[in-house]
PDB file of C-alpha atoms and ligand atoms in Angstrom:
ATOM      1  CA  MET A 248       0.000   0.000   0.000  1.00  0.00           C
ATOM      2  CA  LYS A 249       1.211   3.512  -0.789  1.00  0.00           C
ATOM      3  CA  ASP A 250       2.380   5.098   2.415  1.00  0.00           C
ATOM      4  CA  LEU A 251       4.412   8.193   1.601  1.00  0.00           C
ATOM      5  CA  ILE A 252       3.133  11.772   1.614  1.00  0.00           C
ATOM      6  CA  GLY A 253       4.939  14.174  -0.729  1.00  0.00           C
ATOM      7  CA  PHE A 254       5.558  17.711   0.478  1.00  0.00           C
ATOM      8  CA  PHE A 255       6.766  20.405  -1.861  1.00  0.00           C
ATOM      9  CA  ASP A 256       7.996  23.967  -1.565  1.00  0.00           C
ATOM     10  CA  SER A 257      10.290  26.185  -3.617  1.00  0.00           C
ATOM     11  CA  GLY A 258      12.757  25.849  -0.746  1.00  0.00           C
ATOM     12  CA  VAL A 259      12.747  25.510   3.027  1.00  0.00           C
ATOM     13  CA  GLY A 260       9.463  27.382   3.675  1.00  0.00           C
ATOM     14  CA  GLY A 261       7.268  24.296   3.503  1.00  0.00           C
ATOM     15  CA  ILE A 262       9.172  22.913   6.477  1.00  0.00           C
ATOM     16  CA  SER A 263       6.849  25.121   8.566  1.00  0.00           C
ATOM     17  CA  VAL A 264       3.840  23.194   7.243  1.00  0.00           C
ATOM     18  CA  LEU A 265       5.596  19.840   7.373  1.00  0.00           C
ATOM     19  CA  HIS A 266       6.350  20.341  11.071  1.00  0.00           C
ATOM     20  CA  THR A 267       2.663  20.888  11.832  1.00  0.00           C
ATOM     21  CA  ALA A 268       1.654  17.851   9.755  1.00  0.00           C
ATOM     22  CA  MET A 269       4.230  15.632  11.492  1.00  0.00           C
ATOM     23  CA  THR A 270       2.952  16.749  14.877  1.00  0.00           C
ATOM     24  CA  LEU A 271      -0.661  16.108  13.875  1.00  0.00           C
ATOM     25  CA  MET A 272       0.019  12.762  12.168  1.00  0.00           C
ATOM     26  CA  PRO A 273       3.009  11.058  13.820  1.00  0.00           C
ATOM     27  CA  ARG A 274       2.241   7.740  12.097  1.00  0.00           C
ATOM     28  CA  GLU A 275       2.645   9.187   8.598  1.00  0.00           C
ATOM     29  CA  SER A 276       5.829   9.043   6.522  1.00  0.00           C
ATOM     30  CA  PHE A 277       6.852  12.170   4.648  1.00  0.00           C
ATOM     31  CA  LEU A 278       9.081  12.949   1.697  1.00  0.00           C
ATOM     32  CA  TYR A 279       9.881  16.670   1.622  1.00  0.00           C
ATOM     33  CA  TYR A 280      11.280  18.116  -1.567  1.00  0.00           C
ATOM     34  CA  GLY A 281      12.559  21.691  -1.665  1.00  0.00           C
ATOM     35  CA  ASP A 282      13.513  23.169  -5.013  1.00  0.00           C
ATOM     36  CA  ASN A 283      16.137  25.324  -3.300  1.00  0.00           C
ATOM     37  CA  GLY A 284      18.281  25.333  -6.421  1.00  0.00           C
ATOM     38  CA  ASN A 285      15.598  27.456  -8.093  1.00  0.00           C
ATOM     39  CA  ALA A 286      14.168  29.463  -5.159  1.00  0.00           C
ATOM     40  CA  PRO A 287      12.690  32.004  -4.905  1.00  0.00           C
ATOM     41  CA  TYR A 288       9.684  31.282  -7.085  1.00  0.00           C
ATOM     42  CA  GLY A 289       7.670  34.315  -6.033  1.00  0.00           C
ATOM     43  CA  THR A 290       9.649  36.775  -8.127  1.00  0.00           C
ATOM     44  CA  LYS A 291       9.454  34.663 -11.310  1.00  0.00           C
ATOM     45  CA  PRO A 292       6.931  34.829 -14.159  1.00  0.00           C
ATOM     46  CA  LEU A 293       3.985  32.411 -14.057  1.00  0.00           C
ATOM     47  CA  GLU A 294       5.136  30.129 -16.886  1.00  0.00           C
ATOM     48  CA  GLU A 295       8.535  29.673 -15.285  1.00  0.00           C
ATOM     49  CA  ILE A 296       6.965  28.818 -11.910  1.00  0.00           C
ATOM     50  CA  ARG A 297       4.730  26.265 -13.627  1.00  0.00           C
ATOM     51  CA  ALA A 298       7.656  24.655 -15.444  1.00  0.00           C
ATOM     52  CA  LEU A 299       9.582  24.355 -12.165  1.00  0.00           C
ATOM     53  CA  CYS A 300       6.550  22.874 -10.377  1.00  0.00           C
ATOM     54  CA  ARG A 301       6.130  20.340 -13.184  1.00  0.00           C
ATOM     55  CA  GLN A 302       9.742  19.163 -12.761  1.00  0.00           C
ATOM     56  CA  ALA A 303       9.382  19.020  -8.986  1.00  0.00           C
ATOM     57  CA  MET A 304       6.225  16.918  -9.213  1.00  0.00           C
ATOM     58  CA  ASP A 305       8.158  14.315 -11.213  1.00  0.00           C
ATOM     59  CA  VAL A 306      10.453  13.908  -8.210  1.00  0.00           C
ATOM     60  CA  LEU A 307       7.508  13.232  -5.874  1.00  0.00           C
ATOM     61  CA  LEU A 308       5.411  11.171  -8.276  1.00  0.00           C
ATOM     62  CA  SER A 309       8.369   8.915  -9.120  1.00  0.00           C
ATOM     63  CA  ARG A 310       8.192   7.824  -5.467  1.00  0.00           C
ATOM     64  CA  ASP A 311       4.551   6.825  -5.778  1.00  0.00           C
ATOM     65  CA  VAL A 312       3.323   9.208  -3.077  1.00  0.00           C
ATOM     66  CA  LYS A 313      -0.252   8.785  -1.795  1.00  0.00           C
ATOM     67  CA  ALA A 314      -0.901  12.543  -1.540  1.00  0.00           C
ATOM     68  CA  ILE A 315       0.875  15.777  -2.407  1.00  0.00           C
ATOM     69  CA  VAL A 316       0.951  18.885  -0.254  1.00  0.00           C
ATOM     70  CA  LEU A 317       1.918  22.034  -2.112  1.00  0.00           C
ATOM     71  CA  ALA A 318       3.370  23.620   1.023  1.00  0.00           C
ATOM     72  CA  CYS A 319       3.885  26.834  -0.872  1.00  0.00           C
ATOM     73  CA  ASN A 320       1.313  29.529  -1.564  1.00  0.00           C
ATOM     74  CA  THR A 321       3.091  30.536  -4.768  1.00  0.00           C
ATOM     75  CA  ALA A 322       3.151  27.000  -6.197  1.00  0.00           C
ATOM     76  CA  THR A 323      -0.471  26.477  -5.159  1.00  0.00           C
ATOM     77  CA  SER A 324      -1.585  29.658  -6.915  1.00  0.00           C
ATOM     78  CA  ALA A 325       0.353  28.782 -10.060  1.00  0.00           C
ATOM     79  CA  TYR A 326      -0.018  25.043 -10.294  1.00  0.00           C
ATOM     80  CA  ALA A 327      -2.561  23.348  -7.986  1.00  0.00           C
ATOM     81  CA  GLU A 328      -5.401  23.276 -10.517  1.00  0.00           C
ATOM     82  CA  ILE A 329      -3.145  21.872 -13.247  1.00  0.00           C
ATOM     83  CA  LEU A 330      -1.782  19.200 -10.927  1.00  0.00           C
ATOM     84  CA  ARG A 331      -5.264  18.204  -9.776  1.00  0.00           C
ATOM     85  CA  SER A 332      -6.302  17.664 -13.383  1.00  0.00           C
ATOM     86  CA  GLU A 333      -3.311  15.376 -13.946  1.00  0.00           C
ATOM     87  CA  VAL A 334      -3.211  13.076 -10.914  1.00  0.00           C
ATOM     88  CA  SER A 335      -5.795  11.042  -9.045  1.00  0.00           C
ATOM     89  CA  ILE A 336      -4.222  11.283  -5.568  1.00  0.00           C
ATOM     90  CA  PRO A 337      -5.259  14.055  -3.137  1.00  0.00           C
ATOM     91  CA  VAL A 338      -3.526  17.389  -3.772  1.00  0.00           C
ATOM     92  CA  ILE A 339      -3.640  19.810  -0.851  1.00  0.00           C
ATOM     93  CA  GLY A 340      -2.707  23.420  -1.446  1.00  0.00           C
ATOM     94  CA  MET A 341      -2.416  26.588   0.594  1.00  0.00           C
ATOM     95  CA  GLU A 342      -3.945  30.002   0.508  1.00  0.00           C
ATOM     96  CA  PRO A 343      -3.411  33.150   2.586  1.00  0.00           C
ATOM     97  CA  ALA A 344      -5.626  32.954   5.699  1.00  0.00           C
ATOM     98  CA  ILE A 345      -7.526  36.121   4.857  1.00  0.00           C
ATOM     99  CA  LYS A 346     -10.927  34.725   5.797  1.00  0.00           C
ATOM    100  CA  PRO A 347     -10.152  34.019   9.489  1.00  0.00           C
ATOM    101  CA  ALA A 348      -8.270  37.309   9.726  1.00  0.00           C
ATOM    102  CA  GLN A 349     -11.255  39.148   8.295  1.00  0.00           C
ATOM    103  CA  GLU A 350     -13.583  37.409  10.763  1.00  0.00           C
ATOM    104  CA  ASN A 351     -11.321  38.540  13.596  1.00  0.00           C
ATOM    105  CA  ARG A 352     -11.373  42.205  12.564  1.00  0.00           C
ATOM    106  CA  THR A 353     -12.193  44.776  15.188  1.00  0.00           C
ATOM    107  CA  GLY A 354     -12.318  47.792  12.913  1.00  0.00           C
ATOM    108  CA  GLY A 355      -8.786  48.118  11.573  1.00  0.00           C
ATOM    109  CA  ASP A 356      -7.089  46.623   8.539  1.00  0.00           C
ATOM    110  CA  VAL A 357      -5.505  43.243   7.867  1.00  0.00           C
ATOM    111  CA  LEU A 358      -2.003  43.073   6.393  1.00  0.00           C
ATOM    112  CA  ALA A 359      -1.649  40.177   3.948  1.00  0.00           C
ATOM    113  CA  LEU A 360       2.033  39.375   3.406  1.00  0.00           C
ATOM    114  CA  ALA A 361       2.937  37.128   0.484  1.00  0.00           C
ATOM    115  CA  THR A 362       5.163  36.865  -2.577  1.00  0.00           C
ATOM    116  CA  LYS A 363       4.715  39.067  -5.609  1.00  0.00           C
ATOM    117  CA  ALA A 364       3.472  36.084  -7.650  1.00  0.00           C
ATOM    118  CA  THR A 365       0.900  34.995  -5.043  1.00  0.00           C
ATOM    119  CA  LEU A 366      -0.522  38.504  -4.759  1.00  0.00           C
ATOM    120  CA  SER A 367      -0.844  38.909  -8.521  1.00  0.00           C
ATOM    121  CA  LEU A 368      -2.466  35.567  -9.425  1.00  0.00           C
ATOM    122  CA  PRO A 369      -6.226  34.946  -9.728  1.00  0.00           C
ATOM    123  CA  LYS A 370      -6.462  32.782  -6.596  1.00  0.00           C
ATOM    124  CA  PHE A 371      -5.571  35.747  -4.403  1.00  0.00           C
ATOM    125  CA  LYS A 372      -7.655  38.158  -6.468  1.00  0.00           C
ATOM    126  CA  ASN A 373     -10.681  35.887  -5.944  1.00  0.00           C
ATOM    127  CA  LEU A 374     -10.006  35.720  -2.211  1.00  0.00           C
ATOM    128  CA  MET A 375      -9.762  39.508  -2.119  1.00  0.00           C
ATOM    129  CA  ALA A 376     -13.055  39.853  -3.945  1.00  0.00           C
ATOM    130  CA  ARG A 377     -14.741  37.755  -1.243  1.00  0.00           C
ATOM    131  CA  TYR A 378     -12.948  38.734   1.962  1.00  0.00           C
ATOM    132  CA  GLY A 379     -10.606  41.566   1.097  1.00  0.00           C
ATOM    133  CA  SER A 380     -12.536  44.724   1.851  1.00  0.00           C
ATOM    134  CA  HIS A 381     -10.096  45.708   4.617  1.00  0.00           C
ATOM    135  CA  VAL A 382      -7.057  43.752   3.509  1.00  0.00           C
ATOM    136  CA  ILE A 383      -3.801  45.453   2.502  1.00  0.00           C
ATOM    137  CA  PRO A 384      -1.607  43.177   0.330  1.00  0.00           C
ATOM    138  CA  VAL A 385       2.128  43.582   0.974  1.00  0.00           C
ATOM    139  CA  VAL A 386       5.003  41.823  -0.803  1.00  0.00           C
ATOM    140  CA  GLY A 387       7.564  40.478   1.676  1.00  0.00           C
ATOM    141  CA  GLU A 388      10.429  41.844  -0.397  1.00  0.00           C
ATOM    142  CA  GLY A 389      13.607  39.843   0.309  1.00  0.00           C
ATOM    143  CA  PHE A 390      12.018  37.722   3.063  1.00  0.00           C
ATOM    144  CA  VAL A 391      12.323  34.372   1.267  1.00  0.00           C
ATOM    145  CA  GLU A 392      15.995  34.962   0.437  1.00  0.00           C
ATOM    146  CA  LEU A 393      16.786  35.626   4.108  1.00  0.00           C
ATOM    147  CA  VAL A 394      15.152  32.386   5.236  1.00  0.00           C
ATOM    148  CA  GLU A 395      16.788  30.423   2.409  1.00  0.00           C
ATOM    149  CA  SER A 396      20.228  31.677   3.416  1.00  0.00           C
ATOM    150  CA  GLY A 397      19.691  30.623   7.030  1.00  0.00           C
ATOM    151  CA  GLU A 398      19.574  34.206   8.269  1.00  0.00           C
ATOM    152  CA  ALA A 399      16.033  34.303   9.648  1.00  0.00           C
ATOM    153  CA  ASP A 400      17.337  34.988  13.127  1.00  0.00           C
ATOM    154  CA  SER A 401      19.742  37.761  12.145  1.00  0.00           C
ATOM    155  CA  GLU A 402      19.806  41.497  12.661  1.00  0.00           C
ATOM    156  CA  ARG A 403      19.745  41.838   8.866  1.00  0.00           C
ATOM    157  CA  ALA A 404      16.433  39.969   8.806  1.00  0.00           C
ATOM    158  CA  ARG A 405      15.010  42.146  11.566  1.00  0.00           C
ATOM    159  CA  GLU A 406      15.945  45.269   9.616  1.00  0.00           C
ATOM    160  CA  ALA A 407      14.553  43.914   6.334  1.00  0.00           C
ATOM    161  CA  VAL A 408      11.226  43.048   7.949  1.00  0.00           C
ATOM    162  CA  GLU A 409      11.019  46.399   9.668  1.00  0.00           C
ATOM    163  CA  ALA A 410      11.779  48.222   6.402  1.00  0.00           C
ATOM    164  CA  VAL A 411       8.890  46.480   4.630  1.00  0.00           C
ATOM    165  CA  LEU A 412       6.437  46.927   7.508  1.00  0.00           C
ATOM    166  CA  ALA A 413       7.411  50.453   8.615  1.00  0.00           C
ATOM    167  CA  PRO A 414       4.806  52.197   6.396  1.00  0.00           C
ATOM    168  CA  TYR A 415       2.023  50.333   8.250  1.00  0.00           C
ATOM    169  CA  MET A 416       3.318  50.497  11.811  1.00  0.00           C
ATOM    170  CA  GLY A 417       1.554  53.685  12.768  1.00  0.00           C
ATOM    171  CA  ARG A 418      -1.759  52.563  11.278  1.00  0.00           C
ATOM    172  CA  ASP A 419      -4.742  50.744  12.719  1.00  0.00           C
ATOM    173  CA  ILE A 420      -3.728  47.158  11.892  1.00  0.00           C
ATOM    174  CA  ASP A 421      -5.864  44.409  13.458  1.00  0.00           C
ATOM    175  CA  SER A 422      -3.881  41.379  12.344  1.00  0.00           C
ATOM    176  CA  ILE A 423      -1.278  40.058   9.953  1.00  0.00           C
ATOM    177  CA  VAL A 424      -1.621  37.148   7.529  1.00  0.00           C
ATOM    178  CA  LEU A 425       1.483  35.169   6.596  1.00  0.00           C
ATOM    179  CA  GLY A 426       0.668  34.163   3.021  1.00  0.00           C
ATOM    180  CA  CYS A 427       4.009  32.533   2.315  1.00  0.00           C
ATOM    181  CA  THR A 428       5.286  29.440   4.084  1.00  0.00           C
ATOM    182  CA  HIS A 429       8.739  30.966   4.561  1.00  0.00           C
ATOM    183  CA  TYR A 430       7.370  33.817   6.662  1.00  0.00           C
ATOM    184  CA  PRO A 431       6.651  31.913   9.913  1.00  0.00           C
ATOM    185  CA  PHE A 432      10.434  31.733  10.295  1.00  0.00           C
ATOM    186  CA  LEU A 433      10.455  35.546  10.465  1.00  0.00           C
ATOM    187  CA  GLN A 434       7.452  35.689  12.753  1.00  0.00           C
ATOM    188  CA  ARG A 435       9.286  37.154  15.756  1.00  0.00           C
ATOM    189  CA  HIS A 436      10.457  40.126  13.689  1.00  0.00           C
ATOM    190  CA  ILE A 437       6.981  40.598  12.208  1.00  0.00           C
ATOM    191  CA  GLN A 438       5.372  40.364  15.650  1.00  0.00           C
ATOM    192  CA  ALA A 439       7.835  42.945  17.017  1.00  0.00           C
ATOM    193  CA  CYS A 440       6.476  45.453  14.474  1.00  0.00           C
ATOM    194  CA  PHE A 441       2.897  44.845  15.671  1.00  0.00           C
ATOM    195  CA  PRO A 442       3.113  43.823  19.342  1.00  0.00           C
ATOM    196  CA  GLY A 443       0.171  41.775  20.555  1.00  0.00           C
ATOM    197  CA  LYS A 444      -1.555  41.621  17.167  1.00  0.00           C
ATOM    198  CA  PRO A 445      -2.734  38.181  16.033  1.00  0.00           C
ATOM    199  CA  ILE A 446      -0.830  36.534  13.206  1.00  0.00           C
ATOM    200  CA  PHE A 447      -2.639  34.062  10.950  1.00  0.00           C
ATOM    201  CA  ASP A 448      -1.114  31.441   8.701  1.00  0.00           C
ATOM    202  CA  GLY A 449      -2.375  28.367   6.869  1.00  0.00           C
ATOM    203  CA  ARG A 450      -0.228  25.704   8.492  1.00  0.00           C
ATOM    204  CA  LEU A 451      -2.725  24.021  10.788  1.00  0.00           C
ATOM    205  CA  GLY A 452      -5.604  24.346   8.307  1.00  0.00           C
ATOM    206  CA  THR A 453      -3.517  22.668   5.615  1.00  0.00           C
ATOM    207  CA  ALA A 454      -2.344  19.845   7.881  1.00  0.00           C
ATOM    208  CA  MET A 455      -5.927  19.213   9.029  1.00  0.00           C
ATOM    209  CA  GLN A 456      -7.150  19.220   5.446  1.00  0.00           C
ATOM    210  CA  LEU A 457      -4.459  16.655   4.600  1.00  0.00           C
ATOM    211  CA  ARG A 458      -5.650  14.421   7.434  1.00  0.00           C
ATOM    212  CA  ARG A 459      -9.298  14.766   6.357  1.00  0.00           C
ATOM    213  CA  ARG A 460      -8.473  13.896   2.744  1.00  0.00           C
ATOM    214  CA  LEU A 461      -6.411  10.832   3.720  1.00  0.00           C
ATOM    215  CA  GLU A 462      -9.152   9.686   6.047  1.00  0.00           C
ATOM    216  CA  ALA A 463     -11.778  10.142   3.334  1.00  0.00           C
ATOM    217  CA  VAL A 464      -9.886   7.866   0.930  1.00  0.00           C
ATOM    218  CA  GLY A 465      -9.001   5.376   3.683  1.00  0.00           C
ATOM    219  CA  SER A 466      -5.263   5.896   3.426  1.00  0.00           C
ATOM    220  CA  LEU A 467      -4.235   7.112   6.858  1.00  0.00           C
ATOM    221  CA  SER A 468      -1.108   5.226   7.884  1.00  0.00           C
ATOM    222  CA  GLN A 469      -1.355   2.359  10.345  1.00  0.00           C
ATOM    223  CA  ALA A 470       2.388   2.379  11.004  1.00  0.00           C
ATOM    224  CA  GLU A 471       3.502   2.664  14.590  1.00  0.00           C
ATOM    225  CA  ARG A 472       5.726   5.620  13.727  1.00  0.00           C
ATOM    226  CA  GLY A 473       6.300   7.558  10.530  1.00  0.00           C
ATOM    227  CA  THR A 474       9.569   8.447   8.824  1.00  0.00           C
ATOM    228  CA  LEU A 475      10.957  11.596   7.246  1.00  0.00           C
ATOM    229  CA  GLU A 476      13.088  11.980   4.146  1.00  0.00           C
ATOM    230  CA  LEU A 477      14.362  15.412   3.132  1.00  0.00           C
ATOM    231  CA  ARG A 478      15.459  16.180  -0.421  1.00  0.00           C
ATOM    232  CA  THR A 479      16.616  19.303  -2.186  1.00  0.00           C
ATOM    233  CA  SER A 480      17.634  20.409  -5.664  1.00  0.00           C
ATOM    234  CA  GLY A 481      20.099  22.745  -3.955  1.00  0.00           C
ATOM    235  CA  ALA A 482      23.376  22.197  -2.128  1.00  0.00           C
ATOM    236  CA  THR A 483      23.475  19.402   0.448  1.00  0.00           C
ATOM    237  CA  ASP A 484      23.983  21.842   3.339  1.00  0.00           C
ATOM    238  CA  VAL A 485      20.368  22.927   2.733  1.00  0.00           C
ATOM    239  CA  LEU A 486      19.420  19.624   4.384  1.00  0.00           C
ATOM    240  CA  VAL A 487      21.186  20.826   7.547  1.00  0.00           C
ATOM    241  CA  LEU A 488      19.186  24.064   7.393  1.00  0.00           C
ATOM    242  CA  MET A 489      15.932  22.097   6.972  1.00  0.00           C
ATOM    243  CA  ARG A 490      16.735  20.029  10.072  1.00  0.00           C
ATOM    244  CA  SER A 491      17.640  23.126  12.075  1.00  0.00           C
ATOM    245  CA  LEU A 492      14.348  24.804  11.077  1.00  0.00           C
ATOM    246  CA  LEU A 493      12.448  21.706  12.231  1.00  0.00           C
ATOM    247  CA  ALA A 494      14.348  21.853  15.517  1.00  0.00           C
ATOM    248  CA  TYR A 495      13.565  25.576  15.843  1.00  0.00           C
ATOM    249  CA  LEU A 496       9.855  24.837  15.441  1.00  0.00           C
ATOM    250  CA  ASP A 497      10.147  22.109  18.100  1.00  0.00           C
ATOM    251  CA  ARG A 498      11.400  24.783  20.514  1.00  0.00           C
ATOM    252  CA  THR A 499       8.824  27.487  19.734  1.00  0.00           C
TER     253      THR A 499
HETATM  254  N1  LIG B 669       7.225  29.458   0.277  1.00  0.00           N
HETATM  255  C1  LIG B 669       6.620  29.981  -0.876  1.00  0.00           C
HETATM  256  C2  LIG B 669       5.208  30.485  -0.614  1.00  0.00           C
HETATM  257  O1  LIG B 669       4.564  30.005   0.284  1.00  0.00           O
HETATM  258  C3  LIG B 669       7.291  30.917  -1.795  1.00  0.00           C
HETATM  259  C4  LIG B 669       8.645  31.273  -1.726  1.00  0.00           C
HETATM  260  C5  LIG B 669       9.300  31.701  -3.002  1.00  0.00           C
HETATM  261  O2  LIG B 669       9.161  32.859  -3.416  1.00  0.00           O
HETATM  262  O3  LIG B 669       9.966  30.849  -3.545  1.00  0.00           O
HETATM  263  O4  LIG B 669       4.734  31.323  -1.318  1.00  0.00           O
END
């Protein structure tokens, strides 16, 4: 029986979603593939993102995975519908958590942080049409690169985050949406710009959706304990970074 779940992100960002899924489903076995050699995706044109996703899916599908999680908002926006039309296994994608943030509003605005590609594609535009009346979209310029280079904890990262968020810091902001799976690794810097404000992301919702879909098709693992395999198209020291990000999430 197929027993491997494929996780995909342009790089290390999807590790934030993987960690939640592993915690929720300790019996499952995961194959995580980061296309770090080609990250970031969010600054690239749509056709290039799609071509990269197509190649990455070959890596996961060659391992006969029982489900695929596009643990990347950019890849989901660019490629989820295409992938769903091509495979018969469950495909779980992500979207910026604008709806819960909107429901939590107390009169101010919601900042929706994501990549340039995510914010410009129809999936986000449709979300905005439904829930975006008080949502301000903001590109996290340079954020992905900082996480990819292992600098999420640095002073440089703090300054970069503050530079992007400074124009909104004096305004009435109710909450912040992290619409890119790399951004939870910068959460402390983002929170410092808006002390006490709730931060929403799609990690738990995605992991729960994965569990529901596996349950619905009767393919939840019966193994006593799952396994984890990490792969990258980038340099092998990226695997060390992936493990250290998992360990960081264990601590926080
Ligand atoms: N982690 C990805 C996301 O959720 C995108 C990062 C990138 O630009 O490659 O959007």
